[in-house]
Coordinates of N, CA and C and ligand atoms in Angstrom, one line a residue:
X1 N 26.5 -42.9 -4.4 CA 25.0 -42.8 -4.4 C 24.5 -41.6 -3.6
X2 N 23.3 -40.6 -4.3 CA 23.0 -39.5 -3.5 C 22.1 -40.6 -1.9
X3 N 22.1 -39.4 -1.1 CA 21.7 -39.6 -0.2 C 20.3 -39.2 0.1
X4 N 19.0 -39.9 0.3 CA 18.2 -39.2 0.6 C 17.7 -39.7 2.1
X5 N 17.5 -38.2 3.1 CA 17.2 -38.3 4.3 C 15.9 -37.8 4.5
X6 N 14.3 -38.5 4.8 CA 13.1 -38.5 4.6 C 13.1 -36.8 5.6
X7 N 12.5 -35.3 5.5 CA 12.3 -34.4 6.0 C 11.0 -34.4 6.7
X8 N 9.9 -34.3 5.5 CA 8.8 -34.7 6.1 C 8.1 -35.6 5.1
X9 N 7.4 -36.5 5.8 CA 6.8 -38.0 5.4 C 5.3 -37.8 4.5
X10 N 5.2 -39.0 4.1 CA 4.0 -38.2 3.2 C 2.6 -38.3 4.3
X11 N 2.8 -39.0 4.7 CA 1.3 -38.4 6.4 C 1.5 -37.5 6.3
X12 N 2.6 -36.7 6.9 CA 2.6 -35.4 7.4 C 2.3 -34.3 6.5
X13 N 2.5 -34.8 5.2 CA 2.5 -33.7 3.7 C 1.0 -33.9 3.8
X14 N 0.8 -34.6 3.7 CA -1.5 -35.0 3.8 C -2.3 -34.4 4.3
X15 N -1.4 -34.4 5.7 CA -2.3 -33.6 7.0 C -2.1 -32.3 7.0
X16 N -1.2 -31.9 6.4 CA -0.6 -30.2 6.4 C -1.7 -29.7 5.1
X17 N -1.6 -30.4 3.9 CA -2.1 -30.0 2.9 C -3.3 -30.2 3.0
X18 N -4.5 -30.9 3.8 CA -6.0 -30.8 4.4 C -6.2 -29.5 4.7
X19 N -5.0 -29.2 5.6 CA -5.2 -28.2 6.6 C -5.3 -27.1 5.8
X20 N -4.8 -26.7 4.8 CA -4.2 -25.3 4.4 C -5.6 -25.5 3.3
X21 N -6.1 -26.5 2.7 CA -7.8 -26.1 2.2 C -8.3 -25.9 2.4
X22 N -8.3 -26.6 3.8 CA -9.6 -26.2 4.7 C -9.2 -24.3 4.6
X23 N -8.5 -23.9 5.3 CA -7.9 -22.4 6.0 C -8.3 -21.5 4.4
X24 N -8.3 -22.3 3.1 CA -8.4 -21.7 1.9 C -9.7 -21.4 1.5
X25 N -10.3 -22.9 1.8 CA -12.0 -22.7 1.4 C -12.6 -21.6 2.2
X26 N -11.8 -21.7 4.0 CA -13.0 -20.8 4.7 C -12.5 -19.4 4.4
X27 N -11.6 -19.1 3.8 CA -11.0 -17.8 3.4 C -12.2 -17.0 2.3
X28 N -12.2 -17.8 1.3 CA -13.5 -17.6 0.0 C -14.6 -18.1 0.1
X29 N -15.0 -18.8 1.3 CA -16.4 -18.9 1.5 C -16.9 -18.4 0.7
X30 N -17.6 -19.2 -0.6 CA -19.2 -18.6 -1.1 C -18.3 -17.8 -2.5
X31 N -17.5 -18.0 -2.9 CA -16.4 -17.5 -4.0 C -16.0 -18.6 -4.8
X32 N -16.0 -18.1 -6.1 CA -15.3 -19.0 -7.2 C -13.6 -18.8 -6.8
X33 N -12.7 -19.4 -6.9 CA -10.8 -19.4 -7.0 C -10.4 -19.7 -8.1
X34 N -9.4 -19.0 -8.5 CA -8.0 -19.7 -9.8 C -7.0 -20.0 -8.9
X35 N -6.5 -21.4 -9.3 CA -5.4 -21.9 -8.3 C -4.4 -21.6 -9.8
X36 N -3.0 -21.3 -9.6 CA -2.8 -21.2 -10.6 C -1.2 -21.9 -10.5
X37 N -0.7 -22.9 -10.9 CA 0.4 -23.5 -10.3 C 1.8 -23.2 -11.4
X38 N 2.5 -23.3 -10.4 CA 3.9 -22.9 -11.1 C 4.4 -24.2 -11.5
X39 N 4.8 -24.3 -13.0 CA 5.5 -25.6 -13.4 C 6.9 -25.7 -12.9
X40 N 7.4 -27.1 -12.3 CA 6.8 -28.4 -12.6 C 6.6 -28.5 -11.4
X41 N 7.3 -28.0 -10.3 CA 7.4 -28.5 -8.8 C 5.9 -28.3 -8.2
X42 N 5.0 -27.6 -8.7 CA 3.8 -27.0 -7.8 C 2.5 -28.3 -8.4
X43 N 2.9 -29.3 -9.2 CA 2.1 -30.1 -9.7 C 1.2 -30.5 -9.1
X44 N 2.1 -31.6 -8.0 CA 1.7 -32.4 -7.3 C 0.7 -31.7 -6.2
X45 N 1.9 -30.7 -5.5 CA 1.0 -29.8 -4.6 C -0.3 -29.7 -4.6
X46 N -0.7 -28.5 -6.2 CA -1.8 -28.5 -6.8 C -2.8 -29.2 -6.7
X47 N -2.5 -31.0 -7.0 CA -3.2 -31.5 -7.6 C -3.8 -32.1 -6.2
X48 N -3.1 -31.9 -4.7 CA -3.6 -32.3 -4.2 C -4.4 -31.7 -3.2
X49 N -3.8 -29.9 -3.2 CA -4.7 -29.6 -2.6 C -6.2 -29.0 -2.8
X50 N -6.0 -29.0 -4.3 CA -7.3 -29.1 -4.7 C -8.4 -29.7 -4.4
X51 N -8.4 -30.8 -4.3 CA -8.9 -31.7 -3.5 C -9.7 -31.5 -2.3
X52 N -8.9 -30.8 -1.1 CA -9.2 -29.9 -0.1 C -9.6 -28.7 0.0
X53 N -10.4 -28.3 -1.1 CA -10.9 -27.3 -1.2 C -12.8 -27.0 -2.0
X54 N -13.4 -27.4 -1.5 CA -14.4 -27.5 -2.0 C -15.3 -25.9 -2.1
X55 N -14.6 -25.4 -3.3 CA -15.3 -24.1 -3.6 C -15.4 -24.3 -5.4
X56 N -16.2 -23.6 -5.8 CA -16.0 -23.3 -7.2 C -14.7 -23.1 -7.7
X57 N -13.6 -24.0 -8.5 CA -12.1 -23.9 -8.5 C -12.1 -24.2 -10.0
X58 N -11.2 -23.2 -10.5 CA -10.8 -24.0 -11.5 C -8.9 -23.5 -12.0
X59 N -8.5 -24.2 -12.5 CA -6.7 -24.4 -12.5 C -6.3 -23.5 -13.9
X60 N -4.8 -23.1 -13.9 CA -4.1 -22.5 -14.9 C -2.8 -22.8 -14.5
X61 N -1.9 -23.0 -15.6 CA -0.5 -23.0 -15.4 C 0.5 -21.8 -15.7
X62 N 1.7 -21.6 -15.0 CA 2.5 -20.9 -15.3 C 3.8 -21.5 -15.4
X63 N 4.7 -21.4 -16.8 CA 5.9 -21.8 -16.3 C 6.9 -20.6 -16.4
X64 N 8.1 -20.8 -15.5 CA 9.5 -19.9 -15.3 C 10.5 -20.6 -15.2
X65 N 11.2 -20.2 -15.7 CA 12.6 -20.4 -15.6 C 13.8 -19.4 -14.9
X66 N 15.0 -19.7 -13.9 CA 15.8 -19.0 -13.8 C 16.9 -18.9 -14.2
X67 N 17.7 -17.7 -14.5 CA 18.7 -17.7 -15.2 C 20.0 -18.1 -14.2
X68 N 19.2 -18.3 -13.3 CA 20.3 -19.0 -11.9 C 21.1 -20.0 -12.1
X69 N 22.2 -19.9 -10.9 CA 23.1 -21.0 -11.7 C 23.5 -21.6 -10.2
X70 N 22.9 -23.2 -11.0 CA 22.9 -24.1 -9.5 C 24.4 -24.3 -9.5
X71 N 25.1 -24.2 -8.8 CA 26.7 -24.9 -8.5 C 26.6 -26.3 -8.4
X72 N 27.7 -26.4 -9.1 CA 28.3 -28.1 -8.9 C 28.5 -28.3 -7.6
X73 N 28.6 -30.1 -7.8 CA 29.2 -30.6 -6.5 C 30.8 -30.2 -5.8
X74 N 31.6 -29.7 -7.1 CA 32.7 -29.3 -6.9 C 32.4 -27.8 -5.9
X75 N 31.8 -27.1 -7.1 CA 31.7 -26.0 -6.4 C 30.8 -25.7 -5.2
X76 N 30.3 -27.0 -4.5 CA 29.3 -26.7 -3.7 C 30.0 -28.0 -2.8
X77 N 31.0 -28.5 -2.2 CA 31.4 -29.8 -1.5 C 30.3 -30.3 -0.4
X78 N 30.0 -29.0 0.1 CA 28.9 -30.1 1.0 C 27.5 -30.2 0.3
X79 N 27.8 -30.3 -0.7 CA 26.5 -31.0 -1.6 C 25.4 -30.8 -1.5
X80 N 25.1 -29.3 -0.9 CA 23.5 -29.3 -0.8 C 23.2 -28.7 -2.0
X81 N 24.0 -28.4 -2.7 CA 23.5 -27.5 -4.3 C 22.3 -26.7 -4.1
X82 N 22.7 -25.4 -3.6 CA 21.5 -25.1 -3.1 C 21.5 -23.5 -4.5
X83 N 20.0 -23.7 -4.8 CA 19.8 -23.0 -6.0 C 20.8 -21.5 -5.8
X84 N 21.1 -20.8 -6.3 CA 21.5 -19.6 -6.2 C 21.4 -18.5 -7.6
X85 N 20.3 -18.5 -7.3 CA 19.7 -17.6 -8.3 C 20.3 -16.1 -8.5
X86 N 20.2 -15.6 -9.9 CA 21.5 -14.1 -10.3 C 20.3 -13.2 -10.1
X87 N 18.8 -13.5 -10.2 CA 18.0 -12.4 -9.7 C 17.1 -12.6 -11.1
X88 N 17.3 -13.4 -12.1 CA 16.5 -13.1 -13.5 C 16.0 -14.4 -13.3
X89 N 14.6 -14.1 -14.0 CA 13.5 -15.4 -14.1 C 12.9 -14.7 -15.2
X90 N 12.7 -16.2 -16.1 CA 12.4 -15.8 -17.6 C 11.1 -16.6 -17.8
X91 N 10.0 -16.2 -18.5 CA 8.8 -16.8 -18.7 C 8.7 -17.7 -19.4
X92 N 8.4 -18.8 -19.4 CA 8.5 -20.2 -20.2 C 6.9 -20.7 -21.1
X93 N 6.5 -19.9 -19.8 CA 5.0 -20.4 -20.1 C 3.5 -19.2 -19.6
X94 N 3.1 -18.7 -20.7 CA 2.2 -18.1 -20.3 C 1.1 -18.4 -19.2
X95 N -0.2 -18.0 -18.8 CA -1.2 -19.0 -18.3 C -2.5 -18.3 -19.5
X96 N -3.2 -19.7 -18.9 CA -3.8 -19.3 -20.1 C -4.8 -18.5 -19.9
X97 N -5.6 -18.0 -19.0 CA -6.8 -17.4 -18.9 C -6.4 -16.2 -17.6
X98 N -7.2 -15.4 -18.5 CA -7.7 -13.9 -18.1 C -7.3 -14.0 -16.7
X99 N -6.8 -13.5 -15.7 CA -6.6 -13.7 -13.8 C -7.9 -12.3 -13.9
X100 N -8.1 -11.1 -14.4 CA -8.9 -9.9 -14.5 C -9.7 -10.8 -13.5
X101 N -10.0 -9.6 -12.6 CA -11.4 -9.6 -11.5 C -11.9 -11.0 -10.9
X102 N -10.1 -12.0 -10.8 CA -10.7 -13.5 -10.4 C -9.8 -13.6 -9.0
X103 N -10.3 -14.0 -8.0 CA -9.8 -14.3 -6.7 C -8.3 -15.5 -7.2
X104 N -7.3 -15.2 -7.3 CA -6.0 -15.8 -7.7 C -4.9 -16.6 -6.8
X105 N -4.9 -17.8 -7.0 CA -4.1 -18.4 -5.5 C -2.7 -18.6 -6.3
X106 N -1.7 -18.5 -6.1 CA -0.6 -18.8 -6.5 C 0.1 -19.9 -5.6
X107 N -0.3 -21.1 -6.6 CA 0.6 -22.4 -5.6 C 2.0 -22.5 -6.3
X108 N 2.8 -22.4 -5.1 CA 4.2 -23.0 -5.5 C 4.8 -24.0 -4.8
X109 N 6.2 -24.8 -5.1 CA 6.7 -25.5 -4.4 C 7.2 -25.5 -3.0
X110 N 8.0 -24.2 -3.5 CA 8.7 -23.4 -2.4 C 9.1 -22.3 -2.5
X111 N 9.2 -21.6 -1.5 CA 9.5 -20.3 -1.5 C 11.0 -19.7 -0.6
X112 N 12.1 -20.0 -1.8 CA 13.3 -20.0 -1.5 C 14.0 -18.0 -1.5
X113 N 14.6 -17.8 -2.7 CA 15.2 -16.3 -2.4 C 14.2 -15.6 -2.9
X114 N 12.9 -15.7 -3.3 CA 11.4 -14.9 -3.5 C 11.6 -14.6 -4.5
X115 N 12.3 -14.4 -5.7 CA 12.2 -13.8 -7.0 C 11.3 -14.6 -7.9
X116 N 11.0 -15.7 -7.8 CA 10.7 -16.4 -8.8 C 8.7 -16.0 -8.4
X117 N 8.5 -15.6 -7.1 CA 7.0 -15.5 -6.9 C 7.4 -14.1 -6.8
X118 N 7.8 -13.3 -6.5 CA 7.9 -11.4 -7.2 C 7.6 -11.0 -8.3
X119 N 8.3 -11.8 -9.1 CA 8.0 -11.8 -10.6 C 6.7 -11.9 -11.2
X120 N 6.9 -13.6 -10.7 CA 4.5 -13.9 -11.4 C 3.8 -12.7 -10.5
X121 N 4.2 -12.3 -9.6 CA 3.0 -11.8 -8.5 C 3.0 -10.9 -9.2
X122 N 4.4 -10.0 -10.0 CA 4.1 -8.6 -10.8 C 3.0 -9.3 -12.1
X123 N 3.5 -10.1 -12.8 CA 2.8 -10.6 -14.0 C 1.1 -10.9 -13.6
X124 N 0.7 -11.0 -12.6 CA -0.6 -11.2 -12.4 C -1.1 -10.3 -11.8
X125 N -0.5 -9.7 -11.4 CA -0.6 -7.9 -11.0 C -1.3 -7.4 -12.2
X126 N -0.7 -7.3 -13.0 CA -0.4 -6.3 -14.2 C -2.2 -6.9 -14.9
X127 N -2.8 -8.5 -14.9 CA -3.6 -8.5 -15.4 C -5.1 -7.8 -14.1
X128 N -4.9 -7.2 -12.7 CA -6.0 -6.6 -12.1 C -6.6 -7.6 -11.7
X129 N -6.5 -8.4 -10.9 CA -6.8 -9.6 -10.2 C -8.2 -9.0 -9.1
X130 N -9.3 -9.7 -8.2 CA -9.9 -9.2 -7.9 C -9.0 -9.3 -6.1
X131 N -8.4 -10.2 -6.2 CA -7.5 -11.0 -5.5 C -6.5 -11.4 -5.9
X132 N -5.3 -11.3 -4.8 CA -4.0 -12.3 -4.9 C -3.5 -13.3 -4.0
X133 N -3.4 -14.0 -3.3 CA -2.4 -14.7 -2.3 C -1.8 -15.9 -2.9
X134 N -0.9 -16.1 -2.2 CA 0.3 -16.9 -1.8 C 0.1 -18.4 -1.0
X135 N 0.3 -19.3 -2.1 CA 0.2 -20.7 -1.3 C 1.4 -21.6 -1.4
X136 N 2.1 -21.4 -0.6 CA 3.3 -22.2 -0.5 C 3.9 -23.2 0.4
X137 N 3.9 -24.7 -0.2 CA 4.1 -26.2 0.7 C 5.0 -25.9 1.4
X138 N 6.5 -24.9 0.9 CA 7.5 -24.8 1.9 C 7.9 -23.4 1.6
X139 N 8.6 -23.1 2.7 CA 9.4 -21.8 2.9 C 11.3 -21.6 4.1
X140 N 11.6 -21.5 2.9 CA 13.3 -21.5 3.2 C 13.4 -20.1 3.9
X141 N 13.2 -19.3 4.4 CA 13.0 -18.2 4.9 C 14.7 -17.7 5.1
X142 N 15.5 -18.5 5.2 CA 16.8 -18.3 6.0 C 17.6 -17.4 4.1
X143 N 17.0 -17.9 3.1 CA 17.5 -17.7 2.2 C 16.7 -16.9 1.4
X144 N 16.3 -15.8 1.7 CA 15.2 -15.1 1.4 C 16.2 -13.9 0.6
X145 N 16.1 -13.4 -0.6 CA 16.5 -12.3 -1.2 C 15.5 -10.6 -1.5
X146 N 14.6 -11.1 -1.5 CA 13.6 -10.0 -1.9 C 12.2 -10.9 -1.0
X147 N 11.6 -9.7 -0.5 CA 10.5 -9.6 0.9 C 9.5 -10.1 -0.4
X148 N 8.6 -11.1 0.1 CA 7.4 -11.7 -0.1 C 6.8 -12.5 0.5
X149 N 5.5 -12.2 1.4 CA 4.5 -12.7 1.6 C 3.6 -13.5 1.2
X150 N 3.9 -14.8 2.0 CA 2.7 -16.1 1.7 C 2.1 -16.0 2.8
X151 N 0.8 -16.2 1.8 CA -0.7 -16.3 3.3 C -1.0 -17.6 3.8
X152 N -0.4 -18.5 3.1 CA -0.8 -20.0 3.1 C 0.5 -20.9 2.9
X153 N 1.4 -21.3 4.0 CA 2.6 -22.1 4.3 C 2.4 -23.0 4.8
X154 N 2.8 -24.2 3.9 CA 2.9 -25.4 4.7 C 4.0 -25.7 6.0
X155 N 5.5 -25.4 5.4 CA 6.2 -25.8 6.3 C 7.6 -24.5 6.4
X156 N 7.8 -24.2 7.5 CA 9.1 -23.7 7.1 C 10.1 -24.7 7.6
X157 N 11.2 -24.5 6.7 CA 12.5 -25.8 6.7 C 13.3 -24.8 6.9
X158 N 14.6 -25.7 7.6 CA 16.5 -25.0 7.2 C 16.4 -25.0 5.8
X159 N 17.8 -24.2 5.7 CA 18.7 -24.3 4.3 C 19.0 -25.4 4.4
X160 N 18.5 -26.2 3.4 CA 18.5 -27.5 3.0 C 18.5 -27.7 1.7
X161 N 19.0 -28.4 1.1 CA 18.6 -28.8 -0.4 C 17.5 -29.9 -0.7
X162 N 16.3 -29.8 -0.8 CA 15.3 -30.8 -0.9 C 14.7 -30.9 -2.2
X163 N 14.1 -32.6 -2.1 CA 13.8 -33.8 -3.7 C 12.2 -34.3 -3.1
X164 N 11.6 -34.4 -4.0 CA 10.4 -34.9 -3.3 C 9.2 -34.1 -3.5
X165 N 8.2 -35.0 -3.9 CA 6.8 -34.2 -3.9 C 6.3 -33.4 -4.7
X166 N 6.8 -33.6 -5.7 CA 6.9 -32.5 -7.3 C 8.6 -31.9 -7.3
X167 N 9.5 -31.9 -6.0 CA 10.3 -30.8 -6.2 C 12.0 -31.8 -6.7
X168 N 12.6 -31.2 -8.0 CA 13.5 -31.9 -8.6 C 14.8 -31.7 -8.1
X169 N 15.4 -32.6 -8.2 CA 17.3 -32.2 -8.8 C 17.7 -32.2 -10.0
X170 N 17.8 -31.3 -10.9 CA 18.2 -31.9 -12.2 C 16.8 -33.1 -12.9
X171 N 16.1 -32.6 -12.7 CA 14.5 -33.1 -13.1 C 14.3 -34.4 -12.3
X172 N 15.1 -35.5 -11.7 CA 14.7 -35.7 -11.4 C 14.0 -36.3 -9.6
X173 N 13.4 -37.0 -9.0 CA 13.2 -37.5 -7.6 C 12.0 -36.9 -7.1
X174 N 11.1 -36.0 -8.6 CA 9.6 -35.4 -8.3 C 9.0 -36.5 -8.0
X175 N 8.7 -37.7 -7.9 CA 7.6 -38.8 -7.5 C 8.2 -39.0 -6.3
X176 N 9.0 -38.8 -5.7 CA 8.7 -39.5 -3.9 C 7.7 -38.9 -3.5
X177 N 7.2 -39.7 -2.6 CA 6.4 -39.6 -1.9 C 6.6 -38.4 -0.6
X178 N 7.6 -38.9 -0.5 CA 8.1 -38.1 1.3 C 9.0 -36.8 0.7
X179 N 9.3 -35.9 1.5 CA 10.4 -35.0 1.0 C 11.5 -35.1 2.1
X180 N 12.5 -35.3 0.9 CA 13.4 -35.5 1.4 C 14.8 -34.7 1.4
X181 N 15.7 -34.6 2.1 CA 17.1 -34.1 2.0 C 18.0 -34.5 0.8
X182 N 18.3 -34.0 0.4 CA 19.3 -34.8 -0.7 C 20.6 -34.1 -0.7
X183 N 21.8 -35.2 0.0 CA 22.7 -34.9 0.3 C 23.9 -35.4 -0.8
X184 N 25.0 -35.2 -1.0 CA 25.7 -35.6 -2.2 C 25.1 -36.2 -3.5
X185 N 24.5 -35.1 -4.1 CA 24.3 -35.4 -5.0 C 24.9 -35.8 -6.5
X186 N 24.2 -36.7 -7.2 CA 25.3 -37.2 -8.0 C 25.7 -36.3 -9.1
X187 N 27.0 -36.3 -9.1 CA 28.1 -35.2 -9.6 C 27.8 -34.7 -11.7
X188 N 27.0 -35.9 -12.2 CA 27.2 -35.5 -13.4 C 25.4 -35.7 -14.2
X189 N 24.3 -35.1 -13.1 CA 23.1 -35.6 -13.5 C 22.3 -35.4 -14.7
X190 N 22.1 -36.0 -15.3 CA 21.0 -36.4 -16.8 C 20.5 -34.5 -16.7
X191 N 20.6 -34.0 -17.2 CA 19.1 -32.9 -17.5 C 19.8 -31.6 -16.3
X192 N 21.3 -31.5 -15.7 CA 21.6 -30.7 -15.1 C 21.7 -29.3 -16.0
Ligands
IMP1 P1 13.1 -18.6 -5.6 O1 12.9 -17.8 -6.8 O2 14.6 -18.5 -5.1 O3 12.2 -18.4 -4.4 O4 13.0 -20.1 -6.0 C1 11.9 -20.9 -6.1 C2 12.3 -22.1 -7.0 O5 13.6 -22.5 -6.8 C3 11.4 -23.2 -6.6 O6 10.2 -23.2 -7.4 C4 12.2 -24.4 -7.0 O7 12.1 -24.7 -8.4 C5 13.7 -24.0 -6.8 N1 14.2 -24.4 -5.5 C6 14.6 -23.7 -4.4 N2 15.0 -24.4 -3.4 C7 14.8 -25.7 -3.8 C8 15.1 -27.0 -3.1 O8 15.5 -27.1 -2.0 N3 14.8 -28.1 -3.9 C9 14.3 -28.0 -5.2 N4 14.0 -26.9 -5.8 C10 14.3 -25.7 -5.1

């Protein structure tokens, strides 16, 4: 049976994610925002810290994929399967509306070897944003491949392999509530 060891609890995910709307609203005071979330892990995030943000808001999605290749349990024994990405992220999903001359928040899950937020950040670049920043629930920093800046961090964690709160193993364990550790994972998962 995988193991899951609670990281941080869903209080603590509530009170962090109040915090970081509040720090967002007083940022754009008196400004419309595009939150614009990365599928599928940034869902939840999204949907909650929207919530915490009482400014003219409105949402867009983006999806990516990486050409990364998670190691097995074999290949990885102490089971944290920790993503290890070849450097390619491929576009899944466009968004749908213009970013041109709009204040652009980019929520993601986490922010592990930075390629996967380098990339959108160039793609939303390229549309002339009036604004950019970076909103990210967690940050692995230990496992950082290419330099990028979030203005807006929930948590920084160890190199950990973590389930919970939108964020998958093999799609699934996005509905816990809490985030948690996930240690030996099971060796042959649905959707790996
Ligand atoms: P990056 O491009 O390496 O920064 O990877 C970011 C993406 O990798 C995230 O959006 C997640 O989908 C995935 N990822 C990285 N670390 C974890 C983890 O600990 N748990 C679940 N997904 C992760």
């Amino acid at each position: 049976m995988p193991d899951l060891k609670v990281l941080l609890s869903r209080e603590t995910i509530a009170k962090r994610v109040a915090e970081m709307g509040k720090e967002i609203a007083r940022d754009f005071d008196g400004q419309s925002i595009i939150l614009v979330g990365v599928l599928k892990g940034a869902a939840i995030f999204l949907s909650d810290l929207a919530r915490h943000i009482p400014l003219d808001a409105t949402f867009d999605f983006i999806g990516v994929s990486s050409y990364g290749n998670r190691p097995t349990v074999k290949e990885d024994p102490a089971g944290h399967a920790a993503w290890d990405s070849l450097g390619e992220v491929r576009l899944t999903k466009d968004m749908d509306s213009s970013m041109a001359d709009r204040n652009v928040i980019l929520v993601e899950d986490i922010l592990d070897t930075g390629l996967t937020l380098n990339y959108i950040s160039k793609l939303v670049r390229a549309h002339q944003p009036k604004s950019l920043r970076i909103a990210a629930l967690l940050d692995k920093p230990s496992r950082r491949k290419q330099p990028i800046e979030a203005q807006y961090i929930g948590f920084t964690i160890p190199d950990a392999y973590v389930v919970g709160y939108g964020l998958d193993y093999a799609e699934r364990y996005r509905n816990l509530p809490d985030i948690c550790v996930l240690e030996n994972p099971p060796e042959n998962p649905v959707g790996a």
